[in-house]
């Protein structure tokens, strides 16, 4: 069965609405330690240098990265297709403001493959763990290039989540089983349908080399890659064994300038 564009976008929103309540509980999604906060801050300080930048967080989810960037003093807009993810992000922003933190972050519905903004609207665009979920990743990167100001920076953080090897599949199965036993939580339900997976060119994750290719084709320059193996190690230090067992992948940031 071939899914229409509207069905695909509807399924994406439904799948992430379902994941929204527990999303931040998962290590690797929610930022879990001060050393992880410090790592992310240093990384963004490097790949999007500058102060009080207008930043777009594409596919912002629960706003974990948007709010980190807002905490660094940037003015952040987060877009996502999942209303429930955005509601979580907005309530986290509200809680931060009530706790006395100054956060300039807004969240709105918007498609990552055609962000609803005029050309040249942002100093920087960041996107974490989103490119792999997109049916048309090249169109997305090209549209991000359009939305950046001249001299602006794009930072893509993603991973090759599943290398398809027997070892990886086994580790994942054991991890899922332990999470089911210890948490009564069936994480296999946080997945796309086989029909959806068939529409995604990178349903098992995307390599840094491929992201670089998308960026080059979109016309970005001075493209660099940062291997995030050290971040994986930090995250692993803070996660229970049932997560650690399958938490192993090529993880990276690829960034470039318009
Ligand atoms: C794995 S989550 C990442 C969330 C967030 N970026 C983070 O790092 O925690 C993927 C997010 O991308 C969003 N998403 C997927 N396809 C999208 C699209 N076409 N437009 C906007 N958001 C999309 C999902 O709703 C989900 O919130």
Coordinates of C-alpha atoms and ligand atoms in Angstrom, one line a residue:
X1 CA 0.0 0.0 0.0
X2 CA 1.4 3.5 -0.9
X3 CA 0.6 6.2 1.5
X4 CA -0.4 9.7 0.4
X5 CA 1.5 12.7 1.5
X6 CA -1.3 13.7 3.9
X7 CA -1.5 10.1 5.3
X8 CA 2.3 10.2 5.9
X9 CA 2.2 13.5 7.7
X10 CA -0.9 12.4 9.7
X11 CA 0.8 9.2 10.7
X12 CA 4.0 11.1 11.8
X13 CA 1.9 13.4 14.0
X14 CA 0.0 10.4 15.5
X15 CA 3.1 8.4 16.2
X16 CA 4.9 11.3 18.0
X17 CA 1.7 12.3 19.8
X18 CA 1.7 8.8 21.3
X19 CA 5.4 9.1 22.3
X20 CA 5.1 12.6 23.8
X21 CA 4.2 11.8 27.4
X22 CA 7.2 9.6 28.0
X23 CA 9.6 11.0 25.5
X24 CA 11.8 12.9 28.0
X25 CA 12.0 9.9 30.3
X26 CA 14.2 8.2 27.7
X27 CA 18.0 8.6 28.0
X28 CA 19.3 10.2 24.8
X29 CA 16.1 12.2 24.5
X30 CA 15.7 14.0 27.9
X31 CA 19.0 15.6 29.0
X32 CA 19.8 13.7 32.2
X33 CA 22.9 15.1 33.9
X34 CA 24.9 18.3 34.4
X35 CA 27.8 16.9 32.4
X36 CA 25.4 16.2 29.5
X37 CA 24.1 19.8 29.7
X38 CA 27.7 21.1 29.7
X39 CA 28.5 18.9 26.6
X40 CA 25.4 20.2 24.6
X41 CA 26.2 23.8 25.5
X42 CA 29.8 23.5 24.4
X43 CA 28.7 21.8 21.2
X44 CA 26.2 24.4 20.3
X45 CA 28.7 27.2 21.3
X46 CA 31.0 25.7 18.7
X47 CA 28.6 24.9 15.8
X48 CA 26.3 28.0 16.2
X49 CA 28.7 30.7 17.5
X50 CA 27.2 34.1 18.4
X51 CA 24.9 35.6 21.0
X52 CA 21.1 36.2 21.1
X53 CA 20.7 34.5 17.7
X54 CA 17.3 33.8 16.1
X55 CA 17.3 30.0 16.1
X56 CA 14.8 27.6 14.5
X57 CA 14.6 24.2 16.1
X58 CA 13.1 21.9 13.4
X59 CA 11.1 19.0 14.7
X60 CA 11.6 20.3 18.2
X61 CA 9.6 17.6 19.9
X62 CA 9.3 18.3 23.7
X63 CA 11.7 21.3 23.3
X64 CA 14.6 19.8 25.1
X65 CA 17.1 21.4 22.7
X66 CA 15.0 24.5 22.1
X67 CA 15.0 25.2 25.8
X68 CA 18.7 24.5 26.2
X69 CA 19.4 27.0 23.4
X70 CA 17.0 29.5 25.0
X71 CA 18.8 29.0 28.3
X72 CA 22.0 30.0 26.4
X73 CA 20.4 33.3 25.6
X74 CA 19.1 32.6 22.0
X75 CA 15.6 33.5 20.7
X76 CA 14.2 30.2 19.7
X77 CA 11.2 29.0 17.6
X78 CA 10.5 25.3 17.6
X79 CA 8.3 23.7 15.0
X80 CA 6.8 20.2 15.0
X81 CA 3.9 18.3 13.4
X82 CA 2.9 16.7 16.8
X83 CA 0.6 19.0 18.8
X84 CA 1.2 16.9 21.9
X85 CA 5.0 17.2 21.6
X86 CA 4.5 21.0 21.3
X87 CA 2.2 21.2 24.3
X88 CA 4.9 19.5 26.4
X89 CA 7.5 21.9 25.1
X90 CA 5.3 24.9 25.9
X91 CA 4.5 23.7 29.4
X92 CA 8.3 23.1 30.1
X93 CA 9.0 26.7 28.9
X94 CA 6.2 28.0 31.2
X95 CA 7.6 26.0 34.2
X96 CA 11.1 27.5 33.5
X97 CA 9.7 31.0 33.3
X98 CA 7.8 30.4 36.6
X99 CA 11.1 29.2 38.2
X100 CA 12.6 32.6 37.3
X101 CA 14.6 31.6 34.2
X102 CA 14.4 34.0 31.2
X103 CA 13.5 31.9 28.2
X104 CA 12.6 33.3 24.8
X105 CA 11.1 30.2 23.2
X106 CA 7.9 29.8 21.1
X107 CA 6.5 26.6 19.7
X108 CA 4.2 26.1 16.7
X109 CA 2.9 23.6 14.3
X110 CA 5.1 23.4 11.1
X111 CA 6.4 20.9 8.6
X112 CA 10.1 20.3 8.7
X113 CA 10.1 19.8 5.0
X114 CA 8.7 23.2 4.3
X115 CA 9.1 25.5 7.4
X116 CA 6.4 28.2 7.4
X117 CA 8.8 31.2 7.3
X118 CA 10.1 33.7 4.8
X119 CA 13.5 33.2 3.1
X120 CA 16.4 34.3 5.3
X121 CA 14.5 34.4 8.6
X122 CA 17.0 32.7 10.9
X123 CA 20.6 33.1 12.0
X124 CA 20.8 29.4 12.8
X125 CA 18.7 26.2 12.3
X126 CA 19.2 23.1 14.4
X127 CA 17.6 19.8 14.2
X128 CA 18.2 16.8 16.5
X129 CA 17.0 13.3 15.6
X130 CA 14.6 14.4 12.9
X131 CA 16.3 13.9 9.5
X132 CA 15.9 10.1 9.7
X133 CA 12.1 10.5 10.2
X134 CA 11.6 12.5 7.0
X135 CA 10.3 11.0 3.7
X136 CA 12.1 13.7 1.7
X137 CA 15.3 14.6 3.5
X138 CA 17.0 16.4 0.6
X139 CA 13.9 18.7 0.2
X140 CA 14.1 19.4 3.9
X141 CA 17.7 20.4 4.0
X142 CA 17.2 22.6 0.9
X143 CA 14.2 24.3 2.6
X144 CA 16.4 24.9 5.7
X145 CA 19.0 26.5 3.5
X146 CA 16.3 28.8 2.1
X147 CA 15.1 29.7 5.6
X148 CA 18.6 30.7 6.8
X149 CA 20.1 34.2 6.6
X150 CA 23.2 34.6 4.5
X151 CA 26.1 33.5 6.7
X152 CA 23.7 31.6 8.9
X153 CA 24.5 28.1 10.3
X154 CA 22.7 24.8 10.0
X155 CA 23.5 22.1 12.6
X156 CA 22.1 18.5 12.1
X157 CA 22.4 16.1 15.0
X158 CA 21.5 12.5 14.1
X159 CA 22.7 9.0 14.2
X160 CA 22.9 5.7 12.4
X161 CA 20.6 4.1 15.0
X162 CA 20.5 0.6 13.8
X163 CA 23.3 -0.9 11.7
X164 CA 21.1 -4.0 11.0
X165 CA 23.6 -6.4 12.5
X166 CA 22.6 -9.5 14.4
X167 CA 24.3 -8.1 17.5
X168 CA 22.4 -4.8 17.3
X169 CA 19.1 -6.6 16.8
X170 CA 19.7 -9.0 19.7
X171 CA 20.7 -6.1 22.0
X172 CA 17.6 -4.2 21.1
X173 CA 15.3 -7.2 21.7
X174 CA 16.9 -7.9 25.2
X175 CA 16.7 -4.2 26.1
X176 CA 13.0 -4.0 25.0
X177 CA 12.2 -7.1 27.0
X178 CA 14.0 -5.8 30.2
X179 CA 12.1 -2.4 29.8
X180 CA 8.8 -4.3 29.5
X181 CA 9.6 -6.3 32.6
X182 CA 11.0 -3.5 34.8
X183 CA 8.8 -0.6 33.6
X184 CA 5.7 -2.4 32.2
X185 CA 6.4 -0.3 29.1
X186 CA 6.2 -1.7 25.6
X187 CA 8.6 0.5 23.8
X188 CA 8.1 -1.4 20.5
X189 CA 4.8 0.6 20.3
X190 CA 6.9 3.8 19.8
X191 CA 7.5 2.7 16.2
X192 CA 6.3 3.5 12.8
X193 CA 4.1 1.0 10.9
X194 CA 5.9 -1.1 8.2
X195 CA 4.1 1.1 5.5
X196 CA 5.5 4.2 7.0
X197 CA 9.0 2.8 7.3
X198 CA 8.8 1.9 3.6
X199 CA 8.3 5.6 2.8
X200 CA 11.4 6.7 4.8
X201 CA 14.8 6.5 3.1
X202 CA 16.6 6.4 6.5
X203 CA 14.2 4.5 8.8
X204 CA 17.2 2.9 10.6
X205 CA 19.0 6.2 10.9
X206 CA 21.2 8.3 8.6
X207 CA 25.0 8.4 8.3
X208 CA 27.0 11.6 8.7
X209 CA 28.4 11.1 5.2
X210 CA 24.8 11.2 3.8
X211 CA 23.9 14.3 5.8
X212 CA 27.0 16.0 4.4
X213 CA 25.9 15.0 0.9
X214 CA 22.5 16.6 1.5
X215 CA 24.1 19.7 2.8
X216 CA 26.6 20.0 -0.1
X217 CA 23.7 19.5 -2.6
X218 CA 21.7 22.3 -0.9
X219 CA 24.7 24.6 -1.3
X220 CA 26.1 24.8 2.3
X221 CA 29.8 25.5 2.7
X222 CA 32.5 25.0 5.3
X223 CA 30.8 21.7 6.3
X224 CA 32.2 20.1 9.4
X225 CA 31.4 16.9 11.3
X226 CA 31.7 16.3 15.0
X227 CA 31.7 12.8 16.2
X228 CA 29.5 12.5 19.4
X229 CA 30.9 9.3 20.8
X230 CA 31.9 11.1 24.0
X231 CA 28.3 12.3 24.4
X232 CA 27.1 8.7 24.0
X233 CA 29.6 7.7 26.8
X234 CA 28.3 10.5 29.1
X235 CA 24.7 9.4 28.5
X236 CA 25.5 5.8 29.0
X237 CA 27.1 6.6 32.4
X238 CA 23.7 7.8 33.6
X239 CA 21.4 5.2 32.2
X240 CA 20.1 1.9 33.7
X241 CA 21.5 -1.3 32.2
X242 CA 18.2 -2.0 30.4
X243 CA 18.8 1.1 28.2
X244 CA 22.6 0.8 28.1
X245 CA 22.5 -2.6 26.5
X246 CA 21.2 -1.3 23.2
X247 CA 22.6 2.2 23.3
X248 CA 25.4 2.1 20.8
X249 CA 25.5 3.8 17.5
X250 CA 27.3 6.3 15.2
X251 CA 26.2 9.6 16.6
X252 CA 27.3 13.0 15.2
X253 CA 26.7 16.6 14.4
X254 CA 27.1 17.9 10.9
X255 CA 27.1 21.6 10.4
X256 CA 27.6 24.1 7.7
X257 CA 27.3 27.7 6.7
X258 CA 25.0 29.4 4.1
Ligands
LIG1 C1 12.9 11.7 17.6 S1 11.9 13.2 17.8 C2 13.1 14.4 18.1 C3 12.6 15.6 18.9 C4 13.6 16.6 19.3 N1 14.2 17.2 18.1 C5 14.6 16.1 20.2 O1 15.8 16.1 19.8 O2 14.3 15.7 21.3 C6 11.4 13.5 16.2 C7 10.5 14.7 16.1 O3 10.3 15.1 14.8 C8 9.0 15.5 14.5 N2 8.7 15.4 13.1 C9 8.8 14.3 12.3 N3 8.5 14.6 11.1 C10 8.2 16.0 11.1 C11 7.9 16.9 10.0 N4 7.7 16.5 8.8 N5 7.7 18.1 10.4 C12 7.9 18.6 11.7 N6 8.2 17.7 12.7 C13 8.4 16.4 12.4 C14 8.2 14.5 15.4 O4 6.9 14.9 15.6 C15 9.1 14.4 16.6 O5 8.7 15.4 17.6

